Tab-separated table of C-alpha atoms (C1' of nucleotides) in Angstrom:
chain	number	residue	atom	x	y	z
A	18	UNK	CA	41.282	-101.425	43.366
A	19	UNK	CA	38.863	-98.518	42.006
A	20	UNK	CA	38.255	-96.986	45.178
A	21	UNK	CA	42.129	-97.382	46.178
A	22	UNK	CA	42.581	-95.248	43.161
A	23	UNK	CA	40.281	-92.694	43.987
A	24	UNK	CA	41.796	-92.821	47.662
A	25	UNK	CA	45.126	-92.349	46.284
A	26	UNK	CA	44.282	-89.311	44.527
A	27	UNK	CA	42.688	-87.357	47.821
A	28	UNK	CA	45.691	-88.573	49.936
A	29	UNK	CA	48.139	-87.250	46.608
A	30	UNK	CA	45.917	-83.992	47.155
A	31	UNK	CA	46.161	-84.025	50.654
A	32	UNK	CA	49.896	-84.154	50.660
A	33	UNK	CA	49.902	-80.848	48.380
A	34	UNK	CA	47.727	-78.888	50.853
A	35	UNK	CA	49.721	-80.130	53.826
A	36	UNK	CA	52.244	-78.829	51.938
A	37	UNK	CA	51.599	-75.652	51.534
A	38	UNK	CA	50.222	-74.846	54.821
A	39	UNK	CA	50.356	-78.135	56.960
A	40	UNK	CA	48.084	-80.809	58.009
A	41	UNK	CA	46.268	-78.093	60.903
A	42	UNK	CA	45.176	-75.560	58.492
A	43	UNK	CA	44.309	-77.831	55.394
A	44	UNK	CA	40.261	-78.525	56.278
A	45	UNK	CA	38.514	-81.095	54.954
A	46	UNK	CA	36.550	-78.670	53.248
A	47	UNK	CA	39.529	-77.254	51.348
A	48	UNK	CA	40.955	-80.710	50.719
A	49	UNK	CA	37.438	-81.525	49.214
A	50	UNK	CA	37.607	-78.356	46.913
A	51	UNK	CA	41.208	-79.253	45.373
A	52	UNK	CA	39.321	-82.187	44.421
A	53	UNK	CA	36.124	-80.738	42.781
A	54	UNK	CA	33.890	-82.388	45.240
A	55	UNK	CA	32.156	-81.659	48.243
A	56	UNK	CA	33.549	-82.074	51.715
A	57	UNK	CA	31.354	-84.977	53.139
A	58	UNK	CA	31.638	-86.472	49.705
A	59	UNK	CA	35.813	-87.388	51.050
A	60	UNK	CA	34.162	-89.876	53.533
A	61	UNK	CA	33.118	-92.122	50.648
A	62	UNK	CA	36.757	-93.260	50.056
A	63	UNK	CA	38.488	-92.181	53.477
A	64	UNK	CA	37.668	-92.653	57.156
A	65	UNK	CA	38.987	-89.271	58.550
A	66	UNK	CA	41.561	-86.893	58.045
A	67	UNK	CA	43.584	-88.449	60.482
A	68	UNK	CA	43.575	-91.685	57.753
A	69	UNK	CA	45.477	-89.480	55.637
A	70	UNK	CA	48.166	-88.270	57.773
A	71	UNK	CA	48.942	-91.412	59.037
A	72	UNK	CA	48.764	-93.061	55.727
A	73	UNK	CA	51.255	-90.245	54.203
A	74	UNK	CA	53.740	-90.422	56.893
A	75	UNK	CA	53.962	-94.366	57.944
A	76	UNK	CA	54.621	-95.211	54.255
A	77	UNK	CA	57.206	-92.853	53.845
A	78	UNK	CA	58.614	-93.909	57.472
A	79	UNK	CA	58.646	-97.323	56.667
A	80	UNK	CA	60.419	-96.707	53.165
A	81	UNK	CA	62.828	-94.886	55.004
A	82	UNK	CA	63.497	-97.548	57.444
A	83	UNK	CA	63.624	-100.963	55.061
A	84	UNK	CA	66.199	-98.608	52.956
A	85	UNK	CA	68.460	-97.847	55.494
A	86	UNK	CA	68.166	-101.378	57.109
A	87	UNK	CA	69.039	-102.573	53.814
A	88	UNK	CA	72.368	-100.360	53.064
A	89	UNK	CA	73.338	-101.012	56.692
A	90	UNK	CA	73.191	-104.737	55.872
A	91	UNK	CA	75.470	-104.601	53.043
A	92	UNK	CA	79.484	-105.454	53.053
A	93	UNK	CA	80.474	-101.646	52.276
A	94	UNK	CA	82.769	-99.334	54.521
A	95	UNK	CA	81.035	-96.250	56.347
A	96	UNK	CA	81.455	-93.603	53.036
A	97	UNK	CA	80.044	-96.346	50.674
A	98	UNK	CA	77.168	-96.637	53.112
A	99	UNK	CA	76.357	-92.852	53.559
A	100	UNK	CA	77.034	-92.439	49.882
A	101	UNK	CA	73.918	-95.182	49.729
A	102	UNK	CA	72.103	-92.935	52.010
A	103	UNK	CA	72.361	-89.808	50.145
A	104	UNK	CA	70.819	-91.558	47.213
A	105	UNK	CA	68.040	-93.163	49.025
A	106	UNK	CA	67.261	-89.822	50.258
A	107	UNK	CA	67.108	-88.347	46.971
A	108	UNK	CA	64.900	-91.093	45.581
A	109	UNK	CA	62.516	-90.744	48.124
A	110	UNK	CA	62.102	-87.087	47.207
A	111	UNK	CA	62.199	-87.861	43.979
A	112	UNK	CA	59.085	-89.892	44.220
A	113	UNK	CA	56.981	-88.073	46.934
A	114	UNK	CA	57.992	-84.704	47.912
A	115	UNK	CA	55.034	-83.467	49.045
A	116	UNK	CA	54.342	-86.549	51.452
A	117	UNK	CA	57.724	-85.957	53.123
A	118	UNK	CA	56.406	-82.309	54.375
A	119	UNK	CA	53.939	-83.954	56.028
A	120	UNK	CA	56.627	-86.558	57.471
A	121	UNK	CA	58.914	-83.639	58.508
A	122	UNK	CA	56.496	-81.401	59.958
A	123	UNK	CA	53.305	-82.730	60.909
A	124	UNK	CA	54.243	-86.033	62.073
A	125	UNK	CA	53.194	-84.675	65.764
A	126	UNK	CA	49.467	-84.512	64.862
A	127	UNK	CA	49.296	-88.384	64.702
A	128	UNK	CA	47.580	-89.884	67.382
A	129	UNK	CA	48.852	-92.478	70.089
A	130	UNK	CA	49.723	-95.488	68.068
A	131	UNK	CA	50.918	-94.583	64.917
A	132	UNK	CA	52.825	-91.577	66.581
A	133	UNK	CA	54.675	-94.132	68.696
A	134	UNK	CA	55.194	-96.466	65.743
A	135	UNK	CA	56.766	-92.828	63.896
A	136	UNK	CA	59.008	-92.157	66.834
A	137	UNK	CA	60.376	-95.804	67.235
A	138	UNK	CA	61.606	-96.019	63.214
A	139	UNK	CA	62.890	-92.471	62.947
A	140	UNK	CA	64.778	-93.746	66.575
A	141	UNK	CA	65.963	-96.140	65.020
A	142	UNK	CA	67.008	-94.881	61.850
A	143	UNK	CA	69.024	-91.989	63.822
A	144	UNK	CA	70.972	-94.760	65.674
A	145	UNK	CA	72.040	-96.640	62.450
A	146	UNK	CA	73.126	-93.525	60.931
A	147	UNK	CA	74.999	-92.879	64.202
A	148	UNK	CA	76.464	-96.109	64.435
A	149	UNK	CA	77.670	-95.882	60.832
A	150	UNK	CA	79.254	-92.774	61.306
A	151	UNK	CA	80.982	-93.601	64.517
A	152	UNK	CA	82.260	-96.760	63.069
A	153	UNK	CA	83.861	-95.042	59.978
A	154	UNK	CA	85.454	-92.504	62.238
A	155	UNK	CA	86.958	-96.012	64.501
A	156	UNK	CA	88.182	-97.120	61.136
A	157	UNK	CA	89.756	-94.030	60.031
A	158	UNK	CA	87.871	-93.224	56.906
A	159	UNK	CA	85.499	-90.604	58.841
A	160	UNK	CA	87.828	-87.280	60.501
A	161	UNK	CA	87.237	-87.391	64.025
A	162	UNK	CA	84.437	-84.504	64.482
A	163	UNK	CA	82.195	-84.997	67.057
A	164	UNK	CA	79.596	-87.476	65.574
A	165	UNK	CA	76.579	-86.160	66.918
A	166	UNK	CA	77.399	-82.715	64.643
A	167	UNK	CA	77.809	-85.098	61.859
A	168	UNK	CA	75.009	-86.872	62.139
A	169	UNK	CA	72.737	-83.494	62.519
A	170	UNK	CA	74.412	-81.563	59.882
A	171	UNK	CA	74.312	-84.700	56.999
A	172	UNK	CA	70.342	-85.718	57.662
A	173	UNK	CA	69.564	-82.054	57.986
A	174	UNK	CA	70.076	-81.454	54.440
A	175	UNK	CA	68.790	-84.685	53.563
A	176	UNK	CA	65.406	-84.305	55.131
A	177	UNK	CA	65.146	-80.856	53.760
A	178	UNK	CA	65.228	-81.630	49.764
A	179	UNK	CA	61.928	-81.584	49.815
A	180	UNK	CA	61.625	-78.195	50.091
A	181	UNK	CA	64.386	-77.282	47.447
A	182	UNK	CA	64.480	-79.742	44.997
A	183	UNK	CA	61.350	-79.961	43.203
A	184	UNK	CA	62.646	-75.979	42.576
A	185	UNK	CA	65.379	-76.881	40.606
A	186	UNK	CA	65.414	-77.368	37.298
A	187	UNK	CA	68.838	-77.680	36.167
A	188	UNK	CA	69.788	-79.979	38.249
A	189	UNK	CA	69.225	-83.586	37.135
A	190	UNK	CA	68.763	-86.904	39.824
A	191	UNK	CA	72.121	-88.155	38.374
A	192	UNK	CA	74.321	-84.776	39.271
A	193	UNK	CA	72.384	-84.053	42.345
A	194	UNK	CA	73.276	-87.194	43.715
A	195	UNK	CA	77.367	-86.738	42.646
A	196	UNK	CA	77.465	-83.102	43.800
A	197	UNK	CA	75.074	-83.766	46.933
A	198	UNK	CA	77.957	-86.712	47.973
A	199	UNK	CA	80.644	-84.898	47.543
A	200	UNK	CA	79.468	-81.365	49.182
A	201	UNK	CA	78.338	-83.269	52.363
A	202	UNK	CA	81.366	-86.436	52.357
A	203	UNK	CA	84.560	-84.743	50.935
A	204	UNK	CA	84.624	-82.216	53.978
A	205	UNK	CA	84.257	-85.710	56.488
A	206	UNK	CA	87.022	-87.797	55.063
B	27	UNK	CA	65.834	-64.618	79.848
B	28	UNK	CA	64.410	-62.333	82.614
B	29	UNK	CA	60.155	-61.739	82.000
B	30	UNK	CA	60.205	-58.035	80.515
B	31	UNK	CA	56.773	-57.273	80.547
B	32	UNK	CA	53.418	-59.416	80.409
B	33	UNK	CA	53.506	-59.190	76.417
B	34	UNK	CA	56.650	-60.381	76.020
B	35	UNK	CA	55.943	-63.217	78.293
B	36	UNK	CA	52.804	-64.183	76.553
B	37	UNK	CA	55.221	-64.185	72.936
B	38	UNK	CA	57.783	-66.326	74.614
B	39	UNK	CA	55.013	-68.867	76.006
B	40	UNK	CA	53.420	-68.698	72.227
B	41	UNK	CA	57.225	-69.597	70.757
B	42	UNK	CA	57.391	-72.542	73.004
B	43	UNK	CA	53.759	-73.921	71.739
B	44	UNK	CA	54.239	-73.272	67.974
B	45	UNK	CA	57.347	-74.999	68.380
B	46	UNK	CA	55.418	-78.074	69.664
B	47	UNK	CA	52.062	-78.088	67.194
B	48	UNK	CA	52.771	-75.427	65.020
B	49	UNK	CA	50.708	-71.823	65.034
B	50	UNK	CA	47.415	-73.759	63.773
B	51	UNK	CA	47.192	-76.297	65.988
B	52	UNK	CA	47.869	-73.933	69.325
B	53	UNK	CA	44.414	-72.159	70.421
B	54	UNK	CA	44.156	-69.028	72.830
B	55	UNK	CA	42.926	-71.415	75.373
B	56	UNK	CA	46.318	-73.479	75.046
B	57	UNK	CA	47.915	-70.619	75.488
B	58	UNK	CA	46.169	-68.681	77.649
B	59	UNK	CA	46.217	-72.413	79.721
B	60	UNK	CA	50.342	-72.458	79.594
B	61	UNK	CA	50.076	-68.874	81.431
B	62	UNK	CA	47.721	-69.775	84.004
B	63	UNK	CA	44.945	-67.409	82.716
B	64	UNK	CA	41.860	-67.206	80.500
B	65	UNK	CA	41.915	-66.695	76.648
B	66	UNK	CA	40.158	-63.051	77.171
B	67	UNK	CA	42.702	-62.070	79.527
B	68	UNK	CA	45.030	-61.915	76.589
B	69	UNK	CA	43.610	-59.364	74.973
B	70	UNK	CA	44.661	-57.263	77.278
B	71	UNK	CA	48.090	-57.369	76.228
B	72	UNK	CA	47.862	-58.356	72.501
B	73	UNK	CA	45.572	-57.596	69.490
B	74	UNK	CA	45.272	-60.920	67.742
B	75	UNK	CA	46.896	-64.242	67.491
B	76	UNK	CA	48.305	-62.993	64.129
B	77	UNK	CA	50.108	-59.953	65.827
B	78	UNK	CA	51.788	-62.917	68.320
B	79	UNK	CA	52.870	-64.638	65.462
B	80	UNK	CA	54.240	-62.118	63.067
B	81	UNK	CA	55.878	-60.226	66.182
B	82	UNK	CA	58.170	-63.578	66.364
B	83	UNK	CA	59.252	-64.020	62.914
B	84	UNK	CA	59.601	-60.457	61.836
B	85	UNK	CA	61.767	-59.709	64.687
B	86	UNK	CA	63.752	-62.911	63.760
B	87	UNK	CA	63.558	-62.228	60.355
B	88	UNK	CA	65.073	-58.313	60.854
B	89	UNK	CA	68.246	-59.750	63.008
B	90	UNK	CA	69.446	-62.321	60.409
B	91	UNK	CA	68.830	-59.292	57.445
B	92	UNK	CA	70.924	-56.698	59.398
B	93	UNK	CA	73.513	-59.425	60.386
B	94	UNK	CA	73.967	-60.568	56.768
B	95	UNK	CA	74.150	-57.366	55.597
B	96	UNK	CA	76.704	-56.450	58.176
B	97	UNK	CA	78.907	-59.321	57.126
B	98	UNK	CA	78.747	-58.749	53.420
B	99	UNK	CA	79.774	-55.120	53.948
B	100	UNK	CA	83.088	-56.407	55.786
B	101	UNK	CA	86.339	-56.331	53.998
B	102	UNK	CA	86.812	-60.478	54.387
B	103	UNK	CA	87.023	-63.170	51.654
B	104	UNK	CA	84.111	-65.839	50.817
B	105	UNK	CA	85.291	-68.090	53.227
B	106	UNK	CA	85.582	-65.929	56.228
B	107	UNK	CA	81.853	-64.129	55.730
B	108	UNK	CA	80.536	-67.965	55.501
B	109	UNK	CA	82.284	-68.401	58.796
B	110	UNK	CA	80.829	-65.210	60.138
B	111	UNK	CA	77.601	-66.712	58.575
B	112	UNK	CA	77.392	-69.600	60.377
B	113	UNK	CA	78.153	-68.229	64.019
B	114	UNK	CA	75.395	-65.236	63.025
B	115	UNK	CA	72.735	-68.553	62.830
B	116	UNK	CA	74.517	-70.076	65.794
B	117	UNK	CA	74.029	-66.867	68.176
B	118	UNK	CA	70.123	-66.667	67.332
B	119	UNK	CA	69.631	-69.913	67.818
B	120	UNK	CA	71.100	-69.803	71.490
B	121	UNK	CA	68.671	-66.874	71.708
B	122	UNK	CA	65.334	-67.910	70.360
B	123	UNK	CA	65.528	-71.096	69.738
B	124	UNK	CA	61.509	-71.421	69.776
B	125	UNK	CA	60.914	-68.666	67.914
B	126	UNK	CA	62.904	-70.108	65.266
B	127	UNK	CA	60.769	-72.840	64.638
B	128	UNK	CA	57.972	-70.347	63.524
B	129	UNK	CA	60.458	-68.979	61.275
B	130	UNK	CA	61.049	-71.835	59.430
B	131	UNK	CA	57.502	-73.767	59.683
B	132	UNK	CA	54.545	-70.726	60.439
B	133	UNK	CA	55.704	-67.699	57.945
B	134	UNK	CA	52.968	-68.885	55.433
B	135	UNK	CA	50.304	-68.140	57.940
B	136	UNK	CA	51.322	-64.358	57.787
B	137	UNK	CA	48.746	-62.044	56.778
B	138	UNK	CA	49.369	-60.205	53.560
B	139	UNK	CA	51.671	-57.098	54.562
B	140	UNK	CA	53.991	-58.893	56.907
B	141	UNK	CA	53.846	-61.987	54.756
B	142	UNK	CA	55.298	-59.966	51.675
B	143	UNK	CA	58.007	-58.530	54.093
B	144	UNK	CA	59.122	-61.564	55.205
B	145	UNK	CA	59.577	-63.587	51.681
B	146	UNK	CA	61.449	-60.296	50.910
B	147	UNK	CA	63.711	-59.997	53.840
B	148	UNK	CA	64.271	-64.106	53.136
B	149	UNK	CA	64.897	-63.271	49.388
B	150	UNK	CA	67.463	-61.087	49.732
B	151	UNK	CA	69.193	-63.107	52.269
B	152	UNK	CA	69.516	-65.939	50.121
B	153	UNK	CA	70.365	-63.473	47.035
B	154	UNK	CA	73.719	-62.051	49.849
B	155	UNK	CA	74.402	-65.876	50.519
B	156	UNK	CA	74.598	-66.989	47.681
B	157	UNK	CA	76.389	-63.904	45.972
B	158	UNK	CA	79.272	-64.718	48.914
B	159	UNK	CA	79.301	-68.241	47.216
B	160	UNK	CA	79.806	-67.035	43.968
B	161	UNK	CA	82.297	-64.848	44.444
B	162	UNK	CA	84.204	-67.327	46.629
B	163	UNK	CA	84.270	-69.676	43.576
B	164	UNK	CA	85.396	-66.920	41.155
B	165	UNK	CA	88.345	-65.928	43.425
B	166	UNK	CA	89.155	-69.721	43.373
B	167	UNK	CA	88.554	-69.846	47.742
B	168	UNK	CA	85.612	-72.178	46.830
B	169	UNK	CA	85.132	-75.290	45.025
B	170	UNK	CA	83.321	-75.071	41.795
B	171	UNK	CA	80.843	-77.123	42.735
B	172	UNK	CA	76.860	-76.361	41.422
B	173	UNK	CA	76.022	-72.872	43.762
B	174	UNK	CA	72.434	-73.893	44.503
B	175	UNK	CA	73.763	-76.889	45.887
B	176	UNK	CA	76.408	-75.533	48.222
B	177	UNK	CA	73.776	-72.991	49.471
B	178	UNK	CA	71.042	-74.636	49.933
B	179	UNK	CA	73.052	-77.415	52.066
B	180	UNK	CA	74.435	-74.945	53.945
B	181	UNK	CA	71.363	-72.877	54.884
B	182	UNK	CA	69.299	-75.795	55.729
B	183	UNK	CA	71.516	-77.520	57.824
B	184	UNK	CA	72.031	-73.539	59.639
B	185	UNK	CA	68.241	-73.265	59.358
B	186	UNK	CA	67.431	-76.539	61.647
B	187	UNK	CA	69.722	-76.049	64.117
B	188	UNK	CA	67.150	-74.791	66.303
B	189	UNK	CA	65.497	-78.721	66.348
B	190	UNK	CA	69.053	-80.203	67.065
B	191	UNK	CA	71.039	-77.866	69.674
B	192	UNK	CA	68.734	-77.122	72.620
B	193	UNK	CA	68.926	-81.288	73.041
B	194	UNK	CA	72.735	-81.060	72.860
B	195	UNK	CA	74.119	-81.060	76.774
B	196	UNK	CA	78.054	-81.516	75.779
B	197	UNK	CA	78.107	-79.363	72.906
B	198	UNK	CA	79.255	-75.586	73.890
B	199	UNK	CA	78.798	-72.682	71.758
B	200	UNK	CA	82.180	-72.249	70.850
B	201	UNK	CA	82.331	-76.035	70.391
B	202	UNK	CA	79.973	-75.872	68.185
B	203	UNK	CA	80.617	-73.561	65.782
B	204	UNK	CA	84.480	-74.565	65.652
B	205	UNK	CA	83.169	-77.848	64.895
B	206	UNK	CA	80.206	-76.638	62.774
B	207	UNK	CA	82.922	-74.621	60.564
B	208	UNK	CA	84.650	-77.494	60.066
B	209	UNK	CA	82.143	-79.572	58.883
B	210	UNK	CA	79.905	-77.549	56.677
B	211	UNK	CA	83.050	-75.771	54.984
B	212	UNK	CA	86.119	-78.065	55.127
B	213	UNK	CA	84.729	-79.847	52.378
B	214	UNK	CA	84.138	-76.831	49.851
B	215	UNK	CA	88.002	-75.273	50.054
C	15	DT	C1'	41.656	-44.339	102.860
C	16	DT	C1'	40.443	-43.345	98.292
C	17	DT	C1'	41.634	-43.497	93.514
C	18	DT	C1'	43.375	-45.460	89.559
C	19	DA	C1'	45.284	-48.426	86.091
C	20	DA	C1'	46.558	-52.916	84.951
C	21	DA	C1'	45.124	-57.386	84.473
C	22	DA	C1'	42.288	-60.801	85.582
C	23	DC	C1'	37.474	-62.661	85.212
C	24	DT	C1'	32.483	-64.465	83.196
C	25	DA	C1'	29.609	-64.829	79.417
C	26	DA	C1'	28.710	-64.877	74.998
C	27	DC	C1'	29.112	-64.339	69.777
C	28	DA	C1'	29.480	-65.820	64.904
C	29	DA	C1'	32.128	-68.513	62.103
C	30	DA	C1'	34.545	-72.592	61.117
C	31	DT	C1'	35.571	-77.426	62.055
C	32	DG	C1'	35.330	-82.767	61.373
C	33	DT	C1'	31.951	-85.793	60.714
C	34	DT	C1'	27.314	-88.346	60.143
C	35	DA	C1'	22.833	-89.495	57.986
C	36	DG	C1'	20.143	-89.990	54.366
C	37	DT	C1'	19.402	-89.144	49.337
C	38	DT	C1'	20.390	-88.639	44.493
C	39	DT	C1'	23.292	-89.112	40.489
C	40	DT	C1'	26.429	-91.725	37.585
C	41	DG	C1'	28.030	-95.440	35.073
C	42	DT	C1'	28.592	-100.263	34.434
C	43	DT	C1'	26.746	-105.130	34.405
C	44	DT	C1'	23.222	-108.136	33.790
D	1	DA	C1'	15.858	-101.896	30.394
D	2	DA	C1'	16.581	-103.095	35.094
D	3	DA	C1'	19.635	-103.658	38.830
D	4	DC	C1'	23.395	-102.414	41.399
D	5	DA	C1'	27.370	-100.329	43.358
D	6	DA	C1'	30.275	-96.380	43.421
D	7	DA	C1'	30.518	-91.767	44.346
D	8	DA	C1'	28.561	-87.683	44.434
D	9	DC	C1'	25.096	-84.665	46.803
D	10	DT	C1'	22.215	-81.726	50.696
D	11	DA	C1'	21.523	-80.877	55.320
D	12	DA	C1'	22.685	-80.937	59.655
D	13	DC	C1'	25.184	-81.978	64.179
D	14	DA	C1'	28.121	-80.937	68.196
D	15	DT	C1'	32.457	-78.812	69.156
D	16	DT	C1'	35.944	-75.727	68.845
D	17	DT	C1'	37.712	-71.442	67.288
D	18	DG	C1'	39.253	-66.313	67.771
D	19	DT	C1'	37.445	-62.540	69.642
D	20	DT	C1'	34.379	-58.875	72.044
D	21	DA	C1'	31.826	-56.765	75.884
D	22	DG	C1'	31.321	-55.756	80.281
D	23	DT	C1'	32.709	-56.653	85.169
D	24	DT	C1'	35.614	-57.674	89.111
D	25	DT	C1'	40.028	-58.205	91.357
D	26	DT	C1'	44.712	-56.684	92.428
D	27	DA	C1'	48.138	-53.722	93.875
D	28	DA	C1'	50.307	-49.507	93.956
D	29	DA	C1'	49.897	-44.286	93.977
D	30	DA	C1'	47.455	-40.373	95.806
DNA sequence: TTTTAAAACTAACAAATGTTAGTTTTGTTT
DNA sequence: AAACAAAACTAACATTTGTTAGTTTTAAAA
């Protein structure tokens, strides 16, 4: 586990730089300097900078997709289940909001396989959020907008936290989540 | 869309790339590629890569300062200017949706002058949008939910149309912002 | 036809890029 | 103290990058 660690640490780096001025402009050379070593000295613990992106953005994918499996699973109506969604959301961010920049912006730059592995879970995730919102508005508990403009304007703001959250400091997990559920549900039902 | 003249064209083919990889990852031989020439033939129409880039997002950045402006000087209640809000994103969108995506993802790869411009012209916007906010709540128009909240959902959900509506076939303009209206603001009266 | 300006070309540059090879330092275990 | 593995180092590489210089082509005006 030592050299996970120190692999950890220039991935948690990584994320930071990619960040701040994503994954084409962060070199390996600038990655090395956040982390007080030299740039070839990266290849002791990593196999490329490719390693990295991947490894940022398939964990967070595949977070994304066991939570939302999971909620989807569960005996709640539609609300209940996008109220479930707005939290996972939120603890995602919570716990990695520098990876998810990465995840939101330079998931592009990952080659072949893991860019087609990307695409199919965030395919899928967009069709189990679409088919919870369609079935709430069947059952009456979602107004009948069209769902597409739902579905867009909801995971917008939820894949955008990132970027505002970890600026806040008044605002605690607990009343982000209430106020977060009811600005984006109470206008739906 | 017509081709004004060869610099324009050469901005419009640069929009289209960003929006794919992002300013870093697009070379002057991609570019000069997607118009069928040779990277030195672009310098006879532009300075730099930089001046491509910053001519998008300044440009972008001026129309939504002078539109917000305009609607904050208008003699309408919180409610209506966040109306006139949303249809001001909805209209640039429909006109450059490419350049857009610099906008939101490239502005950090401005060089010093413009860069400071841009983070002011964004500043103030967000100082007008939320001031509408506030005052909405204080007239009692507005919910009192938290004001960082209710803005920052807003915005980001305006600021990603540009990813979501040029895939949208069934959607029309005035559709959309009806619907759009609805949805981002039904739930805040 | 000649002239001219715009816009393309070829060739090359210095700097920056991801990465490899081989070596030395560091710190722990025997 | 000796041995060993982890993790740093120096040096270099083949490409790719944005850009410049100088030249030729294109097409319209004279």
């Amino acid at each position: 586990m030592k050299p996970e660690n120190r692999k950890q640490e220039i991935i948690n780096a990584a994320a930071v730089l990619f960040k701040e001025k994503g994954y084409s402009a962060v070199t390996m050379r600038d990655l090395a300097s956040a982390m007080g070593i030299k740039a070839a000295s990266l290849y002791n613990h990593i196999q490329s900078k490719q390693e990295i992106l991947s490894n940022i953005i398939i964990s967070l994918a595949e977070e994304f997709s066991t939570g939302i499996n999971s909620i989807n699973n569960s005996e709640t109506n539609a609300i209940q289940k996008l109220e479930k969604i707005i939290e996972l959301h939120i603890d995602v961010t919570l716990r990695n909001a520098d990876g998810l920049a990465s995840l939101n912006n330079d998931w592009m730059h990952l080659e072949e396989n893991n860019l087609l592995y990307y695409e199919k879970m965030r395919r899928e995730y967009e069709d189990i959020f679409r088919a919870i919102v369609k079935k709430g508005i069947r059952a009456g508990d979602i107004k009948t907008y069209d769902v597409e403009i739902i579905v867009f304007s909801t995971l917008s703001t939820l894949r955008t936290l990132y970027l505002w959250y970890p600026k806040q400091k008044k605002i605690n997990p607990e009343l982000l989540k209430h106020d977060m559920i009811s600005v984006l549900l109470k206008g739906l039902v």
